[in-house]
XYZ file of C-alpha atoms in Angstrom:
665
model
C 20.017 225.326 47.630
C 17.500 222.511 47.548
C 17.150 221.969 43.756
C 19.812 221.331 41.270
C 19.744 220.188 37.580
C 20.906 217.003 35.937
C 23.362 218.143 33.078
C 22.536 215.066 30.999
C 18.719 215.212 31.032
C 18.004 218.821 32.291
C 15.673 217.420 34.899
C 15.420 218.800 38.363
C 17.044 216.944 41.311
C 15.842 217.643 44.843
C 18.560 217.402 47.545
C 16.992 215.909 50.637
C 19.517 215.075 53.383
C 23.158 215.844 53.785
C 24.861 212.729 54.785
C 28.571 213.618 54.581
C 30.723 216.731 54.502
C 34.442 216.885 53.919
C 37.027 219.495 52.760
C 36.200 218.534 49.222
C 32.394 218.649 49.207
C 29.092 217.558 50.562
C 27.124 214.350 49.823
C 23.303 214.479 49.674
C 20.497 212.010 49.263
C 18.077 212.937 46.492
C 14.590 212.302 45.153
C 16.116 210.077 42.484
C 15.997 206.344 43.258
C 19.241 204.961 44.597
C 21.113 208.171 43.570
C 23.294 210.549 45.701
C 24.591 213.994 44.717
C 28.072 215.166 45.576
C 28.396 219.009 45.524
C 31.956 220.424 45.442
C 32.934 223.425 47.678
C 35.488 224.578 45.042
C 34.610 223.379 41.545
C 37.290 223.517 38.849
C 37.205 222.940 35.128
C 39.859 220.129 35.338
C 37.654 218.270 37.833
C 34.656 218.332 35.541
C 36.790 217.388 32.433
C 37.952 214.317 34.425
C 34.306 213.442 35.478
C 33.207 213.611 31.864
C 35.640 210.992 30.910
C 34.537 208.809 33.762
C 30.908 209.254 32.761
C 31.631 208.290 29.134
C 34.021 205.349 29.934
C 32.378 203.115 32.560
C 34.133 199.917 33.696
C 32.117 196.722 33.218
C 30.566 195.841 36.650
C 31.295 192.062 37.333
C 28.254 192.059 39.724
C 25.716 193.912 37.593
C 23.647 190.781 37.122
C 23.065 190.716 40.926
C 21.739 194.214 40.953
C 24.736 195.286 42.905
C 26.953 198.369 42.397
C 30.585 197.385 42.652
C 31.749 201.032 42.355
C 29.969 204.393 42.820
C 30.993 205.779 39.457
C 29.763 209.234 38.324
C 26.677 209.068 36.243
C 25.941 212.653 35.321
C 27.275 216.153 36.090
C 25.061 218.484 38.175
C 24.358 222.179 37.437
C 22.926 224.926 39.705
C 19.991 226.957 38.488
C 22.353 229.444 36.694
C 23.819 226.580 34.569
C 27.175 226.407 36.552
C 28.709 222.881 37.046
C 28.778 222.211 40.742
C 29.014 218.349 41.292
C 27.856 214.959 39.961
C 25.348 212.105 40.501
C 26.517 208.751 41.737
C 24.907 205.444 42.789
C 23.841 205.086 46.481
C 25.529 202.077 48.124
C 23.138 200.470 50.576
C 23.620 197.708 53.175
C 27.375 197.974 53.291
C 29.851 198.639 56.144
C 33.597 199.732 55.953
C 36.087 196.951 55.355
C 37.737 197.354 58.789
C 34.549 196.156 60.394
C 34.943 192.842 58.572
C 38.634 192.051 59.191
C 39.065 193.477 62.689
C 38.099 190.694 65.250
C 37.042 193.101 68.085
C 34.947 195.362 65.793
C 33.154 192.546 64.076
C 32.353 190.895 67.401
C 30.985 194.127 68.833
C 28.778 194.526 65.816
C 27.552 190.993 66.096
C 28.781 189.906 62.585
C 29.081 186.211 61.582
C 32.481 186.432 59.822
C 34.744 183.420 59.392
C 37.772 182.705 57.052
C 35.539 181.381 54.347
C 33.602 184.725 54.174
C 36.936 186.709 54.300
C 38.308 184.770 51.345
C 35.198 185.618 49.385
C 35.517 189.344 50.156
C 39.102 189.337 49.009
C 38.202 187.424 45.855
C 35.467 189.904 44.980
C 37.760 192.937 45.588
C 40.249 191.443 43.197
C 37.522 190.833 40.652
C 36.316 194.463 40.852
C 39.877 195.895 40.690
C 40.559 193.937 37.573
C 37.506 195.547 35.889
C 38.559 198.946 36.836
C 42.137 198.332 35.581
C 40.893 197.002 32.377
C 39.170 200.285 31.658
C 42.517 202.157 32.183
C 41.851 203.622 35.689
C 44.067 203.714 38.769
C 42.370 203.723 42.032
C 45.259 205.375 43.968
C 43.719 205.904 47.345
C 42.908 202.277 48.219
C 42.041 201.950 51.998
C 39.429 200.173 54.048
C 37.276 203.319 54.479
C 36.791 203.527 50.768
C 35.462 199.914 50.422
C 31.942 198.981 51.754
C 31.010 195.235 52.070
C 27.479 193.809 52.483
C 26.318 190.582 54.046
C 26.825 188.774 50.722
C 30.503 189.324 50.684
C 30.031 191.873 47.823
C 32.329 194.958 48.111
C 31.657 198.374 46.686
C 34.352 201.010 45.965
C 33.347 204.571 46.756
C 35.162 207.960 46.443
C 35.772 207.107 42.826
C 36.183 210.699 41.741
C 39.716 210.574 43.293
C 40.814 207.840 40.796
C 43.642 208.666 38.364
C 42.086 209.183 34.865
C 43.964 209.112 31.596
C 42.377 210.984 28.698
C 41.802 208.385 25.938
C 42.546 210.739 23.059
C 44.940 213.441 24.403
C 48.195 213.016 26.262
C 46.756 214.241 29.540
C 46.638 212.648 33.026
C 44.192 213.697 35.767
C 46.206 212.296 38.757
C 45.007 210.789 42.046
C 45.954 213.530 44.491
C 45.576 211.647 47.708
C 47.072 208.541 49.387
C 47.004 206.736 52.739
C 49.872 205.721 54.942
C 50.273 201.975 55.126
C 48.918 201.470 51.607
C 51.303 203.682 49.575
C 53.875 201.577 47.724
C 57.535 202.072 48.794
C 58.580 203.954 45.666
C 55.854 206.572 46.119
C 56.285 207.262 49.975
C 57.114 210.942 50.369
C 56.334 211.874 46.800
C 54.033 214.730 45.586
C 51.051 212.922 43.974
C 50.232 216.101 41.958
C 53.193 215.393 39.665
C 53.075 211.629 39.483
C 51.552 209.274 36.923
C 50.649 206.069 38.689
C 50.446 202.531 37.196
C 48.625 199.218 37.794
C 51.601 197.926 39.854
C 51.203 200.775 42.364
C 47.524 199.581 42.930
C 48.793 195.957 43.036
C 50.770 196.735 46.171
C 47.772 198.318 47.884
C 45.625 195.280 46.956
C 48.141 192.839 48.521
C 48.037 194.804 51.804
C 44.188 194.699 51.829
C 44.066 190.964 51.135
C 46.690 190.277 53.843
C 44.598 192.303 56.316
C 41.470 190.338 55.400
C 43.084 186.968 55.805
C 45.245 187.712 58.845
C 43.370 190.509 60.523
C 46.424 192.855 60.786
C 48.743 194.855 58.491
C 51.718 192.882 56.927
C 54.133 195.643 57.980
C 52.803 196.005 61.588
C 53.279 193.015 63.879
C 56.456 190.939 64.543
C 59.407 191.099 66.982
C 62.143 193.498 65.906
C 65.588 191.891 65.658
C 67.569 194.876 64.254
C 69.486 197.545 66.072
C 67.688 200.302 67.911
C 63.971 200.920 68.013
C 61.574 199.203 65.653
C 61.151 201.562 62.598
C 57.815 203.241 61.833
C 55.450 201.351 59.445
C 56.261 203.563 56.445
C 59.992 203.075 56.938
C 59.501 199.286 57.071
C 57.509 199.524 53.807
C 60.312 201.595 52.191
C 62.905 199.021 53.223
C 60.709 196.004 52.362
C 60.868 194.536 55.955
C 58.050 192.285 56.942
C 57.788 188.982 58.725
C 58.347 186.858 55.665
C 61.051 189.001 54.086
C 64.666 187.884 53.417
C 65.940 190.517 55.941
C 64.831 188.442 58.928
C 64.744 191.659 60.999
C 61.089 191.001 61.873
C 60.256 187.479 63.400
C 57.156 185.752 64.394
C 55.824 185.937 67.977
C 52.835 184.625 69.753
C 50.483 187.214 68.198
C 51.544 186.697 64.583
C 50.106 184.099 62.155
C 52.401 182.118 59.895
C 52.062 182.378 56.053
C 51.947 178.645 55.632
C 48.311 178.398 56.856
C 47.325 179.607 53.352
C 47.004 177.731 50.132
C 50.484 177.590 48.471
C 49.319 179.683 45.607
C 48.462 182.541 47.996
C 51.755 182.192 49.838
C 53.621 182.654 46.521
C 51.631 185.742 45.638
C 52.404 187.485 48.989
C 56.086 186.757 48.766
C 56.210 187.891 45.140
C 54.583 191.154 45.943
C 56.424 192.097 49.078
C 59.830 190.429 48.378
C 60.449 190.305 44.606
C 58.169 193.262 43.863
C 59.843 195.569 46.393
C 62.659 196.654 44.011
C 60.885 195.452 40.844
C 57.308 196.788 41.178
C 56.338 195.411 37.745
C 56.566 191.826 39.205
C 53.906 192.463 41.758
C 50.898 190.141 41.146
C 47.977 191.837 39.313
C 44.332 191.769 40.329
C 43.784 188.863 37.986
C 46.691 186.926 39.601
C 45.061 187.387 43.021
C 41.720 186.335 41.640
C 43.065 183.013 40.398
C 45.015 182.433 43.559
C 42.064 183.144 45.776
C 39.911 180.924 43.591
C 42.169 178.058 44.404
C 42.345 178.991 48.175
C 38.547 179.331 48.643
C 37.875 175.895 47.119
C 40.349 174.216 49.572
C 38.704 175.296 52.857
C 37.390 172.890 55.419
C 35.095 173.344 58.472
C 36.677 172.351 61.847
C 35.212 169.288 63.485
C 35.301 170.895 66.906
C 34.233 174.566 66.343
C 31.956 175.393 63.448
C 33.254 179.047 63.049
C 36.815 177.714 62.470
C 37.582 177.269 58.746
C 41.014 176.282 57.673
C 43.028 175.031 54.660
C 41.738 171.525 53.985
C 45.240 169.919 53.417
C 46.367 170.758 56.898
C 45.950 167.906 59.372
C 44.674 170.088 62.226
C 42.686 173.224 62.647
C 45.169 176.056 63.077
C 42.679 178.331 64.779
C 42.072 175.678 67.471
C 45.785 175.405 68.125
C 46.118 179.164 68.369
C 43.187 179.377 70.708
C 44.692 176.752 73.072
C 48.031 178.637 73.179
C 46.690 182.219 73.539
C 43.351 181.656 75.275
C 41.840 183.922 72.578
C 39.813 183.093 69.480
C 39.663 185.750 66.695
C 36.779 183.779 65.100
C 34.638 183.378 68.211
C 31.065 184.305 67.403
C 29.086 186.840 69.263
C 26.498 185.626 71.818
C 23.311 184.425 70.150
C 24.935 183.940 66.667
C 25.144 180.471 65.293
C 27.616 179.548 62.563
C 26.320 178.610 59.133
C 29.680 177.426 57.844
C 28.639 173.725 57.349
C 25.680 174.881 55.228
C 28.065 177.042 53.051
C 31.053 174.728 52.902
C 29.988 171.253 51.834
C 33.039 170.311 49.733
C 36.718 171.162 49.574
C 37.257 170.014 46.098
C 39.355 172.146 43.874
C 37.870 173.953 40.873
C 39.170 175.331 37.588
C 39.449 179.080 37.510
C 37.367 179.304 34.471
C 34.222 178.627 36.453
C 34.600 182.163 37.669
C 34.532 183.668 34.195
C 31.366 185.632 34.512
C 32.739 187.456 37.642
C 36.279 188.192 36.406
C 35.372 188.915 32.717
C 31.713 190.274 32.737
C 29.642 189.770 29.623
C 28.899 193.078 27.844
C 27.249 193.845 24.494
C 30.158 196.156 23.675
C 33.081 194.169 24.744
C 34.151 190.561 24.020
C 35.347 188.252 26.806
C 37.248 186.137 24.388
C 41.085 186.217 24.688
C 43.375 185.065 21.950
C 47.138 184.418 21.748
C 48.748 186.812 19.350
C 50.789 184.017 17.818
C 47.697 181.903 16.925
C 47.135 183.471 13.486
C 44.734 180.928 12.222
C 42.378 181.286 15.233
C 42.510 185.086 14.994
C 41.670 185.105 11.329
C 38.345 183.440 12.188
C 37.435 186.484 14.309
C 37.342 188.875 11.340
C 35.016 191.734 12.108
C 34.722 190.856 15.781
C 35.926 192.841 18.781
C 38.312 190.715 20.785
C 41.179 190.813 23.240
C 44.652 189.701 22.166
C 47.716 189.113 24.348
C 51.244 188.590 23.161
C 54.965 189.375 23.656
C 56.231 192.185 21.383
C 59.230 191.112 19.237
C 59.384 194.184 16.935
C 58.036 197.668 16.327
C 58.690 198.770 12.727
C 57.592 201.531 10.350
C 54.459 200.670 8.400
C 54.052 200.671 4.636
C 52.149 203.982 4.690
C 53.657 207.201 5.967
C 53.391 208.016 9.705
C 52.433 204.525 10.625
C 54.014 201.878 12.809
C 53.469 198.215 13.149
C 53.714 196.155 16.354
C 54.689 192.568 15.619
C 54.457 189.301 17.613
C 55.969 186.812 15.189
C 58.812 186.994 12.741
C 57.364 187.980 9.363
C 59.762 187.141 6.571
C 58.881 187.487 2.901
C 57.220 184.162 2.046
C 54.438 182.812 -0.180
C 52.332 181.626 2.802
C 48.688 182.009 2.409
C 48.454 183.875 5.762
C 50.447 186.499 7.600
C 50.940 186.906 11.424
C 48.732 189.245 13.391
C 49.984 192.782 14.056
C 48.874 196.133 15.379
C 48.715 199.186 13.105
C 49.355 202.611 14.639
C 48.480 205.665 12.527
C 50.102 208.888 13.946
C 48.644 211.039 11.162
C 44.996 210.397 12.482
C 45.948 209.796 16.072
C 49.138 211.756 16.753
C 49.030 211.307 20.526
C 49.366 207.528 20.268
C 53.105 208.094 19.664
C 53.606 208.543 23.495
C 51.744 205.221 24.188
C 53.917 203.240 21.713
C 57.122 204.897 23.026
C 56.378 203.347 26.385
C 56.294 199.827 24.911
C 59.582 198.011 24.784
C 60.633 195.007 22.846
C 59.905 191.847 24.832
C 57.129 193.401 26.855
C 53.730 191.612 27.095
C 50.770 193.758 25.931
C 46.975 193.291 26.082
C 45.172 194.936 23.090
C 41.434 195.250 22.500
C 39.828 196.110 19.198
C 38.032 194.871 15.965
C 39.931 192.359 13.859
C 40.313 193.516 10.187
C 41.796 191.064 7.769
C 43.809 192.371 4.851
C 42.343 190.148 2.102
C 45.178 190.696 -0.256
C 47.648 188.975 2.027
C 45.297 187.337 4.550
C 46.773 189.276 7.476
C 44.804 190.009 10.648
C 45.216 193.431 12.090
C 43.876 195.697 14.793
C 43.990 199.459 14.049
C 44.693 201.456 17.233
C 42.523 204.440 17.854
C 43.059 205.412 21.478
C 45.514 204.621 24.278
C 42.834 202.684 26.366
C 42.881 199.979 23.842
C 46.384 198.770 24.728
C 48.162 198.247 28.073
C 51.470 196.618 29.152
C 51.032 193.686 31.509
C 53.318 191.388 33.449
C 54.485 188.052 32.018
C 52.743 186.223 34.822
C 49.527 188.124 34.126
C 49.797 187.305 30.428
C 50.328 183.569 31.068
C 47.444 183.448 33.540
C 45.034 185.118 31.052
C 46.154 182.988 28.209
C 45.879 179.940 30.326
C 42.296 181.046 31.383
C 41.503 181.560 27.669
C 42.621 177.980 26.692
C 40.642 176.434 29.495
C 37.551 178.493 28.564
C 37.693 177.730 24.894
C 38.098 174.007 25.614
C 35.201 174.179 28.044
C 32.971 175.855 25.479
C 33.729 173.048 22.981
C 32.951 170.323 25.397
C 29.986 171.831 27.316
C 27.271 169.998 25.452
C 28.767 166.701 26.142
C 29.420 167.069 29.853
C 27.279 165.921 32.732
C 25.886 168.316 35.305
C 28.049 168.031 38.474
C 26.397 166.781 41.539
C 28.730 169.035 43.618
C 29.356 172.138 41.434
C 31.953 174.816 42.545
C 30.918 177.862 44.492
C 31.040 181.259 42.893
C 32.182 184.268 44.976
C 29.140 186.296 44.742
C 25.867 184.331 44.901
C 24.557 184.452 48.447
C 21.156 184.418 50.079
C 20.086 185.169 53.608
C 20.012 182.174 55.847
C 16.458 181.349 57.187
C 17.965 180.444 60.590
C 19.172 183.923 61.184
C 16.473 185.931 59.430
C 15.052 187.174 62.780
C 18.358 188.349 64.138
C 19.388 191.914 64.702
C 19.790 194.021 61.525
C 23.552 194.389 62.241
C 24.011 190.518 62.128
C 25.648 189.218 59.001
C 24.237 185.818 58.081
C 24.692 184.182 54.691
C 24.379 180.936 52.699
C 26.268 180.607 49.405
C 24.140 179.163 46.637
C 25.950 177.044 44.174
C 25.082 177.551 40.509
C 23.798 174.819 38.272
C 26.752 174.903 36.010
C 28.232 171.886 34.344
C 31.439 170.524 35.753
C 34.491 170.470 33.555
C 35.756 166.882 33.916
C 37.971 164.825 31.819
C 36.133 162.544 29.396
C 36.925 158.773 29.378
C 39.080 157.634 26.642
C 37.011 156.382 23.643
C 36.990 152.947 22.503
C 38.924 152.572 19.283
C 37.544 150.165 16.720
C 40.443 148.032 15.431
C 41.198 148.192 11.655
C 39.667 145.270 9.838
C 41.191 144.379 6.503
C 39.613 142.365 3.729
C 41.080 141.088 0.509
C 40.893 143.392 -2.436
C 39.273 146.266 -0.286
C 40.468 149.279 1.735
C 40.687 148.923 5.420
C 37.745 150.000 7.507
C 38.352 153.376 9.255
C 38.606 153.559 13.089
C 35.630 155.069 14.897
C 36.510 158.176 17.007
C 34.552 159.905 19.792
C 33.581 163.549 19.032
C 34.745 164.603 22.509
C 37.651 166.993 22.514
C 40.038 164.698 24.292
C 43.332 163.153 23.477
C 42.832 159.993 21.371
C 44.647 156.803 21.793
C 46.523 155.673 18.713
C 45.118 152.832 16.881
C 47.256 149.782 16.197
C 48.112 149.313 12.644
C 48.512 145.703 11.560
C 50.296 144.411 8.550
C 47.938 143.842 5.575
C 47.872 140.368 4.149
C 48.943 140.254 0.512
C 45.954 140.237 -1.832
C 45.623 137.676 -4.578
C 46.306 139.343 -7.887
C 44.646 138.135 -11.155
C 47.400 137.416 -13.808
C 47.215 139.603 -16.903
C 46.573 137.647 -20.106
C 48.365 138.984 -23.164
C 48.089 137.994 -26.808
C 50.781 137.964 -29.448
C 51.046 141.027 -31.717
C 53.076 141.506 -34.769
C 56.224 143.746 -34.534
C 54.672 146.117 -37.010
C 51.537 146.586 -34.875
C 53.781 147.248 -31.830
C 55.946 149.779 -33.558
C 52.827 151.649 -34.892
C 51.346 151.759 -31.492
C 54.605 152.904 -29.926
C 54.925 155.725 -32.523
C 51.392 156.862 -31.992
C 51.892 156.987 -28.197
C 55.158 159.088 -28.447
C 53.302 161.391 -30.968
C 50.307 161.961 -28.596
C 52.724 162.538 -25.587
C 54.713 165.040 -27.641
C 51.586 167.036 -28.647
C 50.352 167.011 -25.034
C 53.687 168.160 -23.673
C 53.894 170.973 -26.260
C 50.436 172.199 -25.242
C 51.159 172.008 -21.550
C 54.506 173.929 -21.917
C 52.732 176.737 -23.784
C 50.041 176.928 -21.134
C 52.467 176.987 -18.170
C 54.683 179.426 -20.037
C 51.802 181.957 -20.260
C 50.991 181.300 -16.586
C 54.630 181.964 -15.574
C 54.783 185.225 -17.514
C 51.585 186.487 -15.742
C 52.999 185.513 -12.333
C 56.142 187.641 -13.117
C 53.992 190.628 -14.031
C 51.580 190.462 -11.071
C 54.150 189.749 -8.393
C 56.521 192.506 -9.606
C 53.789 195.081 -9.702
C 52.597 194.036 -6.183
C 56.100 194.280 -4.707
C 56.847 197.694 -6.197
C 53.542 199.122 -5.035
C 53.512 197.781 -1.555
C 57.092 197.448 -0.542
C 59.261 199.632 -2.805
C 61.564 199.159 -5.872
C 64.066 197.160 -3.953
C 61.631 194.461 -2.975
C 60.187 194.814 -6.489
C 63.498 193.771 -8.067
C 63.856 190.853 -5.560
C 60.251 189.768 -6.521
C 61.163 189.908 -10.163
C 64.107 187.592 -9.695
C 62.076 185.088 -7.568
C 59.221 185.288 -10.042
C 61.548 184.359 -12.940
C 62.914 181.428 -10.949
C 59.474 180.268 -10.118
C 58.399 180.599 -13.739
C 61.249 178.623 -14.935
C 60.463 175.796 -12.463
C 56.890 175.764 -13.662
C 57.897 175.834 -17.319
C 60.338 173.003 -16.850
C-alpha cells in the first residue's frame, strides 16, 4: 500500500519511507509538506472517534508564531482505497532530539551539545507553557516521558505520540482513556492500577511534569539518588514514589551524598514548588503545582541566573555568593557542564542581565492569542468589570459559594457572591446550566463542590432586566476545577496584565528588556560547527518595561476670596496618587443685606401668598408621587410573581407599599 486518501479532502497521499514501527502502528513520511502518516495495525471505531475529537478541538499552540509545532496533534483521518479508516495525518517534527539527550551530561557531551543551566531552565519553561495549553483544552497527556518530548536547538520542545492522550468527549459523558504509562513518571496513587478503567486528571500530569523539570535542572530522577538510611535494602524507585520518599522529604530516609545536588541552589520559588508537589502533594494530589504554577516559578528562576566569572559554561542562581558548579567540580573532580572539545560557550552573549521580570511579560507564550479565544481573565466577584464584557468571550475564575436551582425548570445556577434580594442596579455574575438542552452537564456539575475554584470560558450575556452578567454552559470543556494556588496565580497575572495594558502607552522602552523563553537565533560563531552541535543566542524582544511611574507633582489648592478653590492637577498615569493638603479657607467678606421697612399689612399679605403657593405646590407633588408609588407597586409585584413565584410576590407587594408610603410622605 503506497497510496492512501485524506478523509478531510479526499486527496491522495503517497507514503514514501517508513520511519517507525511499533506494536500499535507504522509511521511514514509522505509527499505532503511537513506531514507524517500513522497507519494502525488494528484500527478500532473507538480509536477514530477519539481522533475525531482531537482533530476538531485543537489546543492553541503557544509557539505557532515561531512556525514551530509544539505538539504533533492529529490533523485528518486517513482512509485506504476501499474507504476504510486506517490512520491519521500529523505534523512532522524536525530538528529535535529526545529530552534525555539534553539533561543527561554524558549523552549531551557525546553528541557535542552546548547545554548549560540557562538552556535547561528555558526547556523546562517551554514544556510548562505547552502543557498548560494542552490542559486548557481539556486533555490529559498521561504517558509523559523523555522519549515523547523532542527539543530543538532553540530550547523549543515538541510533544509526540499525542494519540495516546486521554480525551473527554465535549458533549457526551464518555472518556477515551490514556492506556499507557511509564515507570518513574506515574504518580503514587496510580501505580499498579489498570489504566483502561481510570479517568485521569490534571494533578496526575502535574506529578509527571515535576519529575521532568527536576531531571532537567538536576540531571537525575528525584526518586533515584541518595543514601538510604532506613532498614534493609533501598526500595525500588516505584516503591519510593508510592511512599513519598525522596531526598527532601520529611521521612529523612534518603540523605544527600557526594553525587546529589542540594535543592537550595534553585530560586526559592522553584524550591517551594518541588516541595509542594512531592511532599504536600503526595497524599493530597490536588495541591500539586499546575503547569501555570511552574511557568511562573521558572520565569522567576530564569531571570535570576548569572554566568560564572571563572568558567563560562557555569550558570548559577545570581543571589548565591559563589558558583555551585565550580565548588562541585573541585570536590568531585567532575564537571557536568564541561563543554565538548571544540565547542565554545555563548552564555555571556545570552545572559547579559540577572534582573527580575514580571511574569506578565511572558503572556504571549503562556496564553497564546487566538481569534476564537480571549486571553483576558476576570475575577468572578468583579461584577462591574464583567458587565463591560457583554457579548465577548472571556475566561472567569472564582470560588464557588453556592449551586442552586435556576428560575426555569431543569436549570441550575453556580454563584460566586451572595445574591440577596436588593434594589441594586447590578447583580453578581453566575453560570447558568441547562440540563434540558445539555443533559450530560449534570455529571460535570456534580463534580464541583462548594468552595472549589473553577475556571470557566464562554460568552458574557447580560440580563438587561436585572443587569446580571451570565455565562450559559454548553459543554464540559468550558469549565474546569483548578487549585487555589493556580486560581491566585492566574488572577494575579490578570491584574498585572490589565494594569500593564492601561499604562503601556506612557511607559519608556527598556534598555535591558526581559528575555522570553522562545526567541532564539543561531550564533554566528558556531554556524560552521557539526550539525549535531547546539548553539544558540537568545534575542530579547523590543517590549516596553513595566516600571513604576514617579509620583506626580500635586498642585496645591489656591484659594481666593469669593471664588471656589482651584482644583489640583493630577497625572493621567495609573499610579497611586499622593493626597493633596487641604488648607483652611479664609473667611470671605460678606456684603450686608440692606432691608427697607414694610407695613405689617404688606408683610401679612406676602406671608399668606407664600403659604398658599407652597400648599398648592405640595398638593400637586403629593398627587404625582402617589401615582408613581401606585405604579411601582403594580410593576414590582408582577415582576416578582412571574420571575420568583407567589411567595416572593407577596414580599415584593409589602416592600412596594412601604416604599410607596415613604415616597408619598
